[in-house]
Short mmCIF file of N, CA and C in Angstrom, two decimals:
data_model
loop_
_atom_site.label_atom_id
_atom_site.label_comp_id
_atom_site.label_asym_id
_atom_site.label_seq_id
_atom_site.Cartn_x
_atom_site.Cartn_y
_atom_site.Cartn_z
N MET A 1 133.99 49.39 88.82
CA MET A 1 133.84 48.33 87.84
C MET A 1 132.61 48.61 87.00
N LEU A 2 132.74 49.50 86.05
CA LEU A 2 131.64 49.87 85.18
C LEU A 2 131.88 49.32 83.77
N PRO A 3 130.83 48.96 83.06
CA PRO A 3 131.01 48.42 81.71
C PRO A 3 131.59 49.45 80.74
N LEU A 4 131.33 50.73 80.98
CA LEU A 4 131.84 51.75 80.08
C LEU A 4 133.37 51.80 80.10
N THR A 5 133.97 51.52 81.24
CA THR A 5 135.42 51.51 81.36
C THR A 5 136.02 50.45 80.44
N TYR A 6 135.48 49.25 80.47
CA TYR A 6 136.01 48.16 79.65
C TYR A 6 135.69 48.36 78.18
N THR A 7 134.56 49.00 77.90
CA THR A 7 134.22 49.30 76.52
C THR A 7 135.20 50.30 75.93
N SER A 8 135.50 51.35 76.66
CA SER A 8 136.43 52.36 76.15
C SER A 8 137.85 51.80 76.02
N LEU A 9 138.25 50.93 76.95
CA LEU A 9 139.57 50.29 76.82
C LEU A 9 139.65 49.45 75.55
N GLY A 10 138.60 48.68 75.30
CA GLY A 10 138.59 47.83 74.10
C GLY A 10 138.55 48.63 72.81
N LEU A 11 137.72 49.66 72.77
CA LEU A 11 137.64 50.49 71.57
C LEU A 11 138.94 51.25 71.30
N ARG A 12 139.54 51.77 72.37
CA ARG A 12 140.81 52.48 72.21
C ARG A 12 141.90 51.54 71.71
N ALA A 13 141.94 50.33 72.27
CA ALA A 13 142.96 49.36 71.85
C ALA A 13 142.72 48.90 70.42
N ALA A 14 141.45 48.73 70.05
CA ALA A 14 141.13 48.30 68.68
C ALA A 14 141.53 49.37 67.66
N ALA A 15 141.43 50.63 68.05
CA ALA A 15 141.74 51.71 67.12
C ALA A 15 143.22 52.02 67.04
N TYR A 16 143.93 51.93 68.16
CA TYR A 16 145.30 52.44 68.19
C TYR A 16 146.38 51.42 68.54
N ALA A 17 146.02 50.31 69.14
CA ALA A 17 147.04 49.37 69.60
C ALA A 17 147.12 48.16 68.67
N SER A 18 148.18 47.41 68.82
CA SER A 18 148.32 46.19 68.04
C SER A 18 147.53 45.07 68.71
N LEU A 19 147.40 43.96 68.02
CA LEU A 19 146.61 42.84 68.54
C LEU A 19 147.25 42.26 69.79
N ALA A 20 148.56 42.32 69.90
CA ALA A 20 149.25 41.79 71.06
C ALA A 20 148.97 42.62 72.32
N GLU A 21 148.62 43.89 72.14
CA GLU A 21 148.36 44.77 73.28
C GLU A 21 146.87 44.89 73.60
N PHE A 22 146.03 44.16 72.90
CA PHE A 22 144.59 44.25 73.13
C PHE A 22 144.23 43.70 74.51
N PRO A 23 143.39 44.39 75.26
CA PRO A 23 143.00 43.92 76.61
C PRO A 23 141.93 42.82 76.51
N TRP A 24 142.36 41.60 76.35
CA TRP A 24 141.43 40.49 76.15
C TRP A 24 140.54 40.24 77.36
N TYR A 25 140.95 40.69 78.54
CA TYR A 25 140.12 40.52 79.72
C TYR A 25 138.84 41.34 79.65
N ALA A 26 138.79 42.34 78.79
CA ALA A 26 137.61 43.19 78.68
C ALA A 26 136.42 42.45 78.05
N ILE A 27 136.69 41.48 77.19
CA ILE A 27 135.60 40.78 76.50
C ILE A 27 134.77 39.93 77.47
N PRO A 28 135.37 39.09 78.32
CA PRO A 28 134.53 38.34 79.26
C PRO A 28 133.82 39.24 80.28
N VAL A 29 134.45 40.35 80.65
CA VAL A 29 133.81 41.27 81.59
C VAL A 29 132.56 41.87 80.95
N LEU A 30 132.67 42.32 79.71
CA LEU A 30 131.52 42.91 79.02
C LEU A 30 130.45 41.87 78.75
N LEU A 31 130.85 40.66 78.42
CA LEU A 31 129.88 39.59 78.22
C LEU A 31 129.14 39.27 79.51
N SER A 32 129.85 39.27 80.62
CA SER A 32 129.22 39.04 81.92
C SER A 32 128.20 40.13 82.24
N PHE A 33 128.56 41.38 81.99
CA PHE A 33 127.62 42.47 82.21
C PHE A 33 126.39 42.33 81.33
N ALA A 34 126.58 41.96 80.06
CA ALA A 34 125.46 41.80 79.15
C ALA A 34 124.51 40.69 79.61
N ILE A 35 125.07 39.58 80.06
CA ILE A 35 124.24 38.47 80.54
C ILE A 35 123.52 38.88 81.81
N LEU A 36 124.22 39.51 82.74
CA LEU A 36 123.61 39.93 84.00
C LEU A 36 122.47 40.92 83.76
N PHE A 37 122.72 41.95 82.97
CA PHE A 37 121.68 42.94 82.72
C PHE A 37 120.53 42.36 81.92
N GLY A 38 120.82 41.42 81.02
CA GLY A 38 119.76 40.76 80.27
C GLY A 38 118.87 39.92 81.16
N LEU A 39 119.47 39.19 82.09
CA LEU A 39 118.68 38.37 83.02
C LEU A 39 117.85 39.23 83.96
N VAL A 40 118.44 40.31 84.46
CA VAL A 40 117.69 41.21 85.34
C VAL A 40 116.53 41.85 84.58
N GLY A 41 116.77 42.27 83.37
CA GLY A 41 115.71 42.87 82.56
C GLY A 41 114.60 41.88 82.23
N ALA A 42 114.96 40.65 81.89
CA ALA A 42 113.96 39.63 81.59
C ALA A 42 113.14 39.30 82.82
N TYR A 43 113.79 39.22 83.97
CA TYR A 43 113.07 38.94 85.22
C TYR A 43 112.09 40.06 85.54
N ARG A 44 112.56 41.28 85.44
CA ARG A 44 111.68 42.42 85.76
C ARG A 44 110.55 42.55 84.75
N PHE A 45 110.80 42.25 83.50
CA PHE A 45 109.76 42.30 82.49
C PHE A 45 108.71 41.22 82.73
N ALA A 46 109.15 40.03 83.12
CA ALA A 46 108.22 38.93 83.36
C ALA A 46 107.39 39.15 84.62
N HIS A 47 107.89 39.91 85.57
CA HIS A 47 107.19 40.11 86.84
C HIS A 47 106.61 41.50 87.00
N GLN A 48 106.44 42.23 85.92
CA GLN A 48 105.84 43.56 86.03
C GLN A 48 104.32 43.44 86.16
N GLN A 49 103.76 44.39 86.83
CA GLN A 49 102.32 44.40 87.02
C GLN A 49 101.74 45.60 86.28
N ASP A 50 100.59 45.39 85.71
CA ASP A 50 99.94 46.48 84.96
C ASP A 50 99.21 47.42 85.87
#
């Protein structure tokens, strides 16, 4: 379950498939990854020590 898999599925479908065949499940998965990685990065940035 890697974000690159869902990104490539979405890009491939956007370029070559019709709207009816677009993998709509990829959007919430990618959004979830973005939120998760953003929260982890913000937490680590706020708790870093010099």
